[in-house]
């Protein structure tokens, strides 16, 4: 059974009970008094992707991925290129006091290769960057997003013909060979004072040879991930968030342990962790999500742990290097 999204006419709802038990007094105390190393003690990087290599044509049966920080990846899949949740802004916020990047993007926007699509998971500031969207729109690239997110893009000047909005379980063809499917997640949306008037989603990227899953943001959702794996798996590459988790909002963000549960529910494949080591968004240390993932993953999990900007050939097998240890 494919669980449909739920819309009241005004707001989208999760399909399982979801809450955030926010004690704001406790949040302030933790923010001011917490001893976690929430930001690196020294600057990370600089990291640099190989822009020249990324400009080369994608082989028809290749699966490669370059993590650009947070949830931004450049995915090369069976001859096409897709960019996920492009965020190049210095701060994940509408104001100058928001969370600041730990490192500069390893590839300037102007040096991106030609894209076959931009995949957007939801409209939060750390996933939907107005400036990046405005810079990408004149290239003519198509944007694929959940229901309602297209209104943001149109307001920022993206032509309607370049925008495709999908509900969960809807599919769209990209050329003759590839299919994108919007799939469920357990999260919420909103910019400034609005909340949940746009949908959130994960995505399946299906080529003639390979299949990849991009989780966006989600809390624990084992049943939903099992549905996705049954419908579109097995996947060659699974990309899941591991950072920004906390007990006060455990329903909307997975930590490393729940990411491993989701990975198994989806059916395995290579696992690339996202949503960590880029912004200070929670009360754990900046490197804790990756440390815990490495400790908790069994030898059967094919972990990919590239440095920002490092291009990974998924077929080459696990990439166990722990680049962040050099900054501790």
GROMACS .gro file of C-alpha atoms in nm:
model
  328
    1UNK     CA    1   0.000   0.000   0.000
    2UNK     CA    2   0.128   0.346  -0.092
    3UNK     CA    3   0.031   0.581   0.190
    4UNK     CA    4  -0.097   0.908   0.037
    5UNK     CA    5  -0.014   1.256   0.160
    6UNK     CA    6  -0.274   1.431   0.375
    7UNK     CA    7  -0.397   1.786   0.310
    8UNK     CA    8  -0.669   1.959   0.514
    9UNK     CA    9  -0.729   2.230   0.257
   10UNK     CA   10  -0.491   2.458   0.445
   11UNK     CA   11  -0.209   2.242   0.580
   12UNK     CA   12  -0.027   1.922   0.501
   13UNK     CA   13  -0.008   1.661   0.776
   14UNK     CA   14   0.218   1.367   0.847
   15UNK     CA   15   0.057   1.028   0.811
   16UNK     CA   16   0.173   0.915   1.156
   17UNK     CA   17   0.143   1.113   1.481
   18UNK     CA   18   0.421   1.372   1.484
   19UNK     CA   19   0.501   1.639   1.740
   20UNK     CA   20   0.779   1.861   1.866
   21UNK     CA   21   0.790   1.882   2.247
   22UNK     CA   22   0.957   2.222   2.255
   23UNK     CA   23   1.038   2.356   2.600
   24UNK     CA   24   1.171   2.697   2.499
   25UNK     CA   25   1.313   2.777   2.841
   26UNK     CA   26   1.512   2.458   2.832
   27UNK     CA   27   1.620   2.529   2.476
   28UNK     CA   28   1.761   2.867   2.574
   29UNK     CA   29   1.945   2.719   2.873
   30UNK     CA   30   2.092   2.443   2.660
   31UNK     CA   31   2.196   2.692   2.394
   32UNK     CA   32   2.370   2.921   2.642
   33UNK     CA   33   2.513   2.663   2.882
   34UNK     CA   34   2.571   2.353   2.672
   35UNK     CA   35   2.931   2.233   2.650
   36UNK     CA   36   2.901   2.052   2.317
   37UNK     CA   37   3.145   2.144   2.043
   38UNK     CA   38   2.861   2.251   1.814
   39UNK     CA   39   3.095   2.431   1.575
   40UNK     CA   40   3.451   2.337   1.468
   41UNK     CA   41   3.728   2.499   1.669
   42UNK     CA   42   3.905   2.590   1.346
   43UNK     CA   43   3.783   2.646   0.994
   44UNK     CA   44   3.705   2.342   0.785
   45UNK     CA   45   3.864   2.318   0.444
   46UNK     CA   46   3.900   2.482   0.209
   47UNK     CA   47   3.753   2.199   0.007
   48UNK     CA   48   3.755   2.201  -0.371
   49UNK     CA   49   3.564   1.983  -0.616
   50UNK     CA   50   3.727   1.907  -0.950
   51UNK     CA   51   3.514   2.132  -1.171
   52UNK     CA   52   3.689   2.019  -1.489
   53UNK     CA   53   3.622   1.650  -1.426
   54UNK     CA   54   3.259   1.725  -1.340
   55UNK     CA   55   3.213   1.898  -1.677
   56UNK     CA   56   3.293   1.577  -1.865
   57UNK     CA   57   3.001   1.378  -2.010
   58UNK     CA   58   2.844   1.131  -1.768
   59UNK     CA   59   2.891   0.771  -1.892
   60UNK     CA   60   2.562   0.595  -1.967
   61UNK     CA   61   2.605   0.339  -1.687
   62UNK     CA   62   2.784   0.548  -1.422
   63UNK     CA   63   2.674   0.621  -1.067
   64UNK     CA   64   2.881   0.892  -0.902
   65UNK     CA   65   2.803   1.143  -0.633
   66UNK     CA   66   2.972   1.456  -0.500
   67UNK     CA   67   2.864   1.580  -0.157
   68UNK     CA   68   2.874   1.961  -0.156
   69UNK     CA   69   2.771   2.004   0.209
   70UNK     CA   70   2.452   1.958   0.413
   71UNK     CA   71   2.193   1.803   0.175
   72UNK     CA   72   2.341   1.941  -0.148
   73UNK     CA   73   2.475   1.670  -0.376
   74UNK     CA   74   2.566   1.645  -0.742
   75UNK     CA   75   2.445   1.305  -0.859
   76UNK     CA   76   2.564   1.152  -1.186
   77UNK     CA   77   2.329   0.869  -1.275
   78UNK     CA   78   2.331   0.675  -1.602
   79UNK     CA   79   2.420   0.965  -1.827
   80UNK     CA   80   2.234   1.246  -1.646
   81UNK     CA   81   2.318   1.493  -1.370
   82UNK     CA   82   2.091   1.600  -1.087
   83UNK     CA   83   2.149   1.853  -0.809
   84UNK     CA   84   1.973   1.803  -0.476
   85UNK     CA   85   1.866   2.079  -0.236
   86UNK     CA   86   2.118   2.339  -0.356
   87UNK     CA   87   2.222   2.570  -0.071
   88UNK     CA   88   2.513   2.806  -0.134
   89UNK     CA   89   2.418   3.079   0.114
   90UNK     CA   90   2.654   3.162   0.398
   91UNK     CA   91   2.369   3.133   0.649
   92UNK     CA   92   2.073   2.893   0.663
   93UNK     CA   93   1.836   3.170   0.761
   94UNK     CA   94   1.647   3.471   0.624
   95UNK     CA   95   1.845   3.696   0.860
   96UNK     CA   96   2.213   3.767   0.919
   97UNK     CA   97   2.213   3.601   1.263
   98UNK     CA   98   2.120   3.252   1.146
   99UNK     CA   99   2.344   2.941   1.142
  100UNK     CA  100   2.664   3.006   0.947
  101UNK     CA  101   2.835   2.754   0.720
  102UNK     CA  102   3.139   2.572   0.855
  103UNK     CA  103   3.306   2.575   0.513
  104UNK     CA  104   3.262   2.746   0.178
  105UNK     CA  105   3.085   2.547  -0.094
  106UNK     CA  106   3.350   2.332  -0.265
  107UNK     CA  107   3.215   2.420  -0.609
  108UNK     CA  108   3.106   2.773  -0.705
  109UNK     CA  109   2.760   2.792  -0.855
  110UNK     CA  110   2.905   2.932  -1.176
  111UNK     CA  111   3.121   2.620  -1.217
  112UNK     CA  112   2.839   2.367  -1.197
  113UNK     CA  113   2.813   2.147  -1.503
  114UNK     CA  114   2.499   2.136  -1.716
  115UNK     CA  115   2.219   1.979  -1.514
  116UNK     CA  116   1.926   1.760  -1.611
  117UNK     CA  117   1.726   1.856  -1.304
  118UNK     CA  118   1.727   2.019  -0.961
  119UNK     CA  119   1.556   1.811  -0.692
  120UNK     CA  120   1.401   1.995  -0.395
  121UNK     CA  121   1.282   1.811  -0.084
  122UNK     CA  122   1.107   2.097   0.102
  123UNK     CA  123   1.116   2.470   0.166
  124UNK     CA  124   1.322   2.513   0.484
  125UNK     CA  125   1.608   2.763   0.459
  126UNK     CA  126   1.879   2.500   0.491
  127UNK     CA  127   1.733   2.319   0.186
  128UNK     CA  128   1.584   2.591  -0.034
  129UNK     CA  129   1.821   2.879  -0.109
  130UNK     CA  130   1.655   3.167  -0.292
  131UNK     CA  131   1.983   3.302  -0.428
  132UNK     CA  132   2.088   2.963  -0.565
  133UNK     CA  133   1.748   2.915  -0.730
  134UNK     CA  134   1.769   3.256  -0.894
  135UNK     CA  135   2.118   3.180  -1.021
  136UNK     CA  136   2.019   2.840  -1.163
  137UNK     CA  137   1.691   2.944  -1.326
  138UNK     CA  138   1.846   3.129  -1.627
  139UNK     CA  139   2.029   2.809  -1.728
  140UNK     CA  140   1.690   2.663  -1.826
  141UNK     CA  141   1.720   2.370  -1.586
  142UNK     CA  142   1.400   2.204  -1.468
  143UNK     CA  143   1.312   2.209  -1.098
  144UNK     CA  144   1.129   1.915  -0.937
  145UNK     CA  145   0.963   1.984  -0.603
  146UNK     CA  146   0.677   1.875  -0.373
  147UNK     CA  147   0.334   2.035  -0.397
  148UNK     CA  148   0.326   2.404  -0.308
  149UNK     CA  149   0.701   2.466  -0.328
  150UNK     CA  150   0.663   2.586  -0.684
  151UNK     CA  151   0.499   2.904  -0.556
  152UNK     CA  152   0.830   3.007  -0.399
  153UNK     CA  153   1.013   2.942  -0.724
  154UNK     CA  154   0.766   3.136  -0.936
  155UNK     CA  155   0.785   3.428  -0.694
  156UNK     CA  156   1.163   3.428  -0.740
  157UNK     CA  157   1.134   3.446  -1.117
  158UNK     CA  158   1.156   3.081  -1.226
  159UNK     CA  159   0.935   3.031  -1.535
  160UNK     CA  160   0.641   2.801  -1.468
  161UNK     CA  161   0.750   2.581  -1.761
  162UNK     CA  162   1.066   2.490  -1.565
  163UNK     CA  163   0.877   2.375  -1.253
  164UNK     CA  164   0.723   2.035  -1.189
  165UNK     CA  165   0.537   1.986  -0.859
  166UNK     CA  166   0.457   1.634  -0.746
  167UNK     CA  167   0.253   1.471  -0.472
  168UNK     CA  168   0.382   1.159  -0.300
  169UNK     CA  169   0.394   0.859  -0.535
  170UNK     CA  170   0.366   1.070  -0.848
  171UNK     CA  171   0.630   1.020  -1.115
  172UNK     CA  172   0.775   1.225  -1.398
  173UNK     CA  173   0.995   1.120  -1.688
  174UNK     CA  174   1.324   1.298  -1.749
  175UNK     CA  175   1.406   1.230  -2.110
  176UNK     CA  176   1.340   0.882  -2.244
  177UNK     CA  177   1.542   0.687  -1.990
  178UNK     CA  178   1.499   0.833  -1.639
  179UNK     CA  179   1.214   0.864  -1.392
  180UNK     CA  180   1.182   1.075  -1.079
  181UNK     CA  181   0.933   0.972  -0.811
  182UNK     CA  182   0.831   1.189  -0.515
  183UNK     CA  183   0.793   0.967  -0.209
  184UNK     CA  184   0.690   1.013   0.157
  185UNK     CA  185   0.886   1.161   0.444
  186UNK     CA  186   0.801   1.259   0.801
  187UNK     CA  187   0.876   1.625   0.851
  188UNK     CA  188   0.718   1.972   0.821
  189UNK     CA  189   0.765   2.289   0.618
  190UNK     CA  190   0.758   2.666   0.649
  191UNK     CA  191   0.944   2.989   0.586
  192UNK     CA  192   0.912   3.288   0.818
  193UNK     CA  193   0.568   3.266   0.984
  194UNK     CA  194   0.403   3.010   0.757
  195UNK     CA  195   0.385   2.644   0.851
  196UNK     CA  196   0.297   2.328   0.656
  197UNK     CA  197   0.126   2.496   0.359
  198UNK     CA  198   0.370   2.315   0.129
  199UNK     CA  199   0.449   1.945   0.113
  200UNK     CA  200   0.777   1.773   0.205
  201UNK     CA  201   0.910   1.467   0.022
  202UNK     CA  202   1.187   1.221  -0.036
  203UNK     CA  203   1.282   1.127  -0.394
  204UNK     CA  204   1.367   0.819  -0.596
  205UNK     CA  205   1.588   0.876  -0.898
  206UNK     CA  206   1.555   0.586  -1.139
  207UNK     CA  207   1.785   0.531  -1.435
  208UNK     CA  208   1.807   0.244  -1.680
  209UNK     CA  209   2.091   0.084  -1.481
  210UNK     CA  210   2.098   0.242  -1.134
  211UNK     CA  211   1.856   0.363  -0.867
  212UNK     CA  212   1.922   0.626  -0.600
  213UNK     CA  213   1.721   0.746  -0.302
  214UNK     CA  214   1.741   1.101  -0.164
  215UNK     CA  215   1.574   1.126   0.175
  216UNK     CA  216   1.559   1.503   0.225
  217UNK     CA  217   1.460   1.558   0.589
  218UNK     CA  218   1.261   1.303   0.784
  219UNK     CA  219   1.203   1.174   1.132
  220UNK     CA  220   1.183   0.802   1.204
  221UNK     CA  221   0.946   0.651   0.949
  222UNK     CA  222   1.026   0.283   0.913
  223UNK     CA  223   0.689   0.185   0.766
  224UNK     CA  224   0.708   0.460   0.505
  225UNK     CA  225   1.063   0.372   0.408
  226UNK     CA  226   0.965   0.007   0.379
  227UNK     CA  227   0.688   0.111   0.136
  228UNK     CA  228   0.937   0.308  -0.068
  229UNK     CA  229   1.185   0.020  -0.080
  230UNK     CA  230   0.913  -0.220  -0.190
  231UNK     CA  231   0.793   0.016  -0.464
  232UNK     CA  232   1.125   0.139  -0.606
  233UNK     CA  233   1.413  -0.057  -0.453
  234UNK     CA  234   1.658  -0.205  -0.431
  235UNK     CA  235   1.871   0.108  -0.445
  236UNK     CA  236   2.234   0.131  -0.544
  237UNK     CA  237   2.273   0.454  -0.343
  238UNK     CA  238   2.080   0.572  -0.035
  239UNK     CA  239   2.131   0.930   0.087
  240UNK     CA  240   1.990   0.999   0.434
  241UNK     CA  241   2.017   1.276   0.694
  242UNK     CA  242   2.204   1.196   1.013
  243UNK     CA  243   2.244   1.538   1.180
  244UNK     CA  244   2.031   1.797   1.365
  245UNK     CA  245   1.853   1.529   1.571
  246UNK     CA  246   1.745   1.592   1.930
  247UNK     CA  247   1.507   1.440   2.183
  248UNK     CA  248   1.289   1.752   2.174
  249UNK     CA  249   1.219   1.708   1.803
  250UNK     CA  250   1.283   1.338   1.761
  251UNK     CA  251   0.977   1.295   1.536
  252UNK     CA  252   1.106   1.517   1.256
  253UNK     CA  253   1.482   1.449   1.234
  254UNK     CA  254   1.663   1.117   1.227
  255UNK     CA  255   1.988   1.069   1.405
  256UNK     CA  256   2.246   0.811   1.295
  257UNK     CA  257   2.076   0.514   1.461
  258UNK     CA  258   1.738   0.585   1.303
  259UNK     CA  259   1.909   0.648   0.970
  260UNK     CA  260   2.042   0.293   0.986
  261UNK     CA  261   1.688   0.168   1.054
  262UNK     CA  262   1.567   0.361   0.750
  263UNK     CA  263   1.855   0.230   0.541
  264UNK     CA  264   1.762  -0.129   0.621
  265UNK     CA  265   1.393  -0.061   0.557
  266UNK     CA  266   1.477   0.081   0.215
  267UNK     CA  267   1.669  -0.234   0.131
  268UNK     CA  268   2.031  -0.131   0.163
  269UNK     CA  269   2.281  -0.022  -0.100
  270UNK     CA  270   2.565   0.224  -0.045
  271UNK     CA  271   2.485   0.479   0.229
  272UNK     CA  272   2.588   0.844   0.197
  273UNK     CA  273   2.510   1.045   0.514
  274UNK     CA  274   2.380   1.398   0.463
  275UNK     CA  275   2.272   1.696   0.676
  276UNK     CA  276   2.576   1.719   0.904
  277UNK     CA  277   2.904   1.912   0.943
  278UNK     CA  278   2.774   2.221   0.760
  279UNK     CA  279   2.547   2.422   0.994
  280UNK     CA  280   2.497   2.436   1.372
  281UNK     CA  281   2.133   2.323   1.394
  282UNK     CA  282   2.121   2.112   1.712
  283UNK     CA  283   2.285   2.046   2.048
  284UNK     CA  284   2.520   1.765   1.950
  285UNK     CA  285   2.883   1.825   1.854
  286UNK     CA  286   2.937   1.900   1.486
  287UNK     CA  287   3.105   1.563   1.426
  288UNK     CA  288   2.893   1.344   1.656
  289UNK     CA  289   2.651   1.222   1.386
  290UNK     CA  290   2.931   1.076   1.175
  291UNK     CA  291   3.116   0.935   1.477
  292UNK     CA  292   2.801   0.758   1.591
  293UNK     CA  293   2.717   0.633   1.241
  294UNK     CA  294   3.061   0.476   1.205
  295UNK     CA  295   3.033   0.315   1.549
  296UNK     CA  296   2.679   0.183   1.497
  297UNK     CA  297   2.700   0.059   1.138
  298UNK     CA  298   2.760  -0.311   1.088
  299UNK     CA  299   3.026  -0.429   0.841
  300UNK     CA  300   2.743  -0.501   0.596
  301UNK     CA  301   2.665  -0.128   0.561
  302UNK     CA  302   2.853   0.015   0.264
  303UNK     CA  303   2.937   0.355   0.411
  304UNK     CA  304   3.044   0.641   0.187
  305UNK     CA  305   3.219   0.911   0.390
  306UNK     CA  306   3.369   1.154   0.139
  307UNK     CA  307   3.507   1.493   0.228
  308UNK     CA  308   3.303   1.784   0.087
  309UNK     CA  309   3.367   1.811  -0.285
  310UNK     CA  310   3.513   1.462  -0.314
  311UNK     CA  311   3.363   1.275  -0.609
  312UNK     CA  312   3.269   0.915  -0.533
  313UNK     CA  313   3.226   0.628  -0.777
  314UNK     CA  314   2.960   0.425  -0.595
  315UNK     CA  315   3.057   0.100  -0.768
  316UNK     CA  316   3.408   0.124  -0.621
  317UNK     CA  317   3.272   0.009  -0.286
  318UNK     CA  318   3.276   0.159   0.064
  319UNK     CA  319   3.468   0.480   0.132
  320UNK     CA  320   3.554   0.457   0.502
  321UNK     CA  321   3.786   0.757   0.538
  322UNK     CA  322   3.706   0.987   0.832
  323UNK     CA  323   3.816   1.325   0.700
  324UNK     CA  324   3.669   1.518   0.994
  325UNK     CA  325   3.914   1.362   1.240
  326UNK     CA  326   4.183   1.597   1.111
  327UNK     CA  327   3.986   1.892   1.259
  328UNK     CA  328   3.938   1.757   1.612
   0.00000   0.00000   0.00000
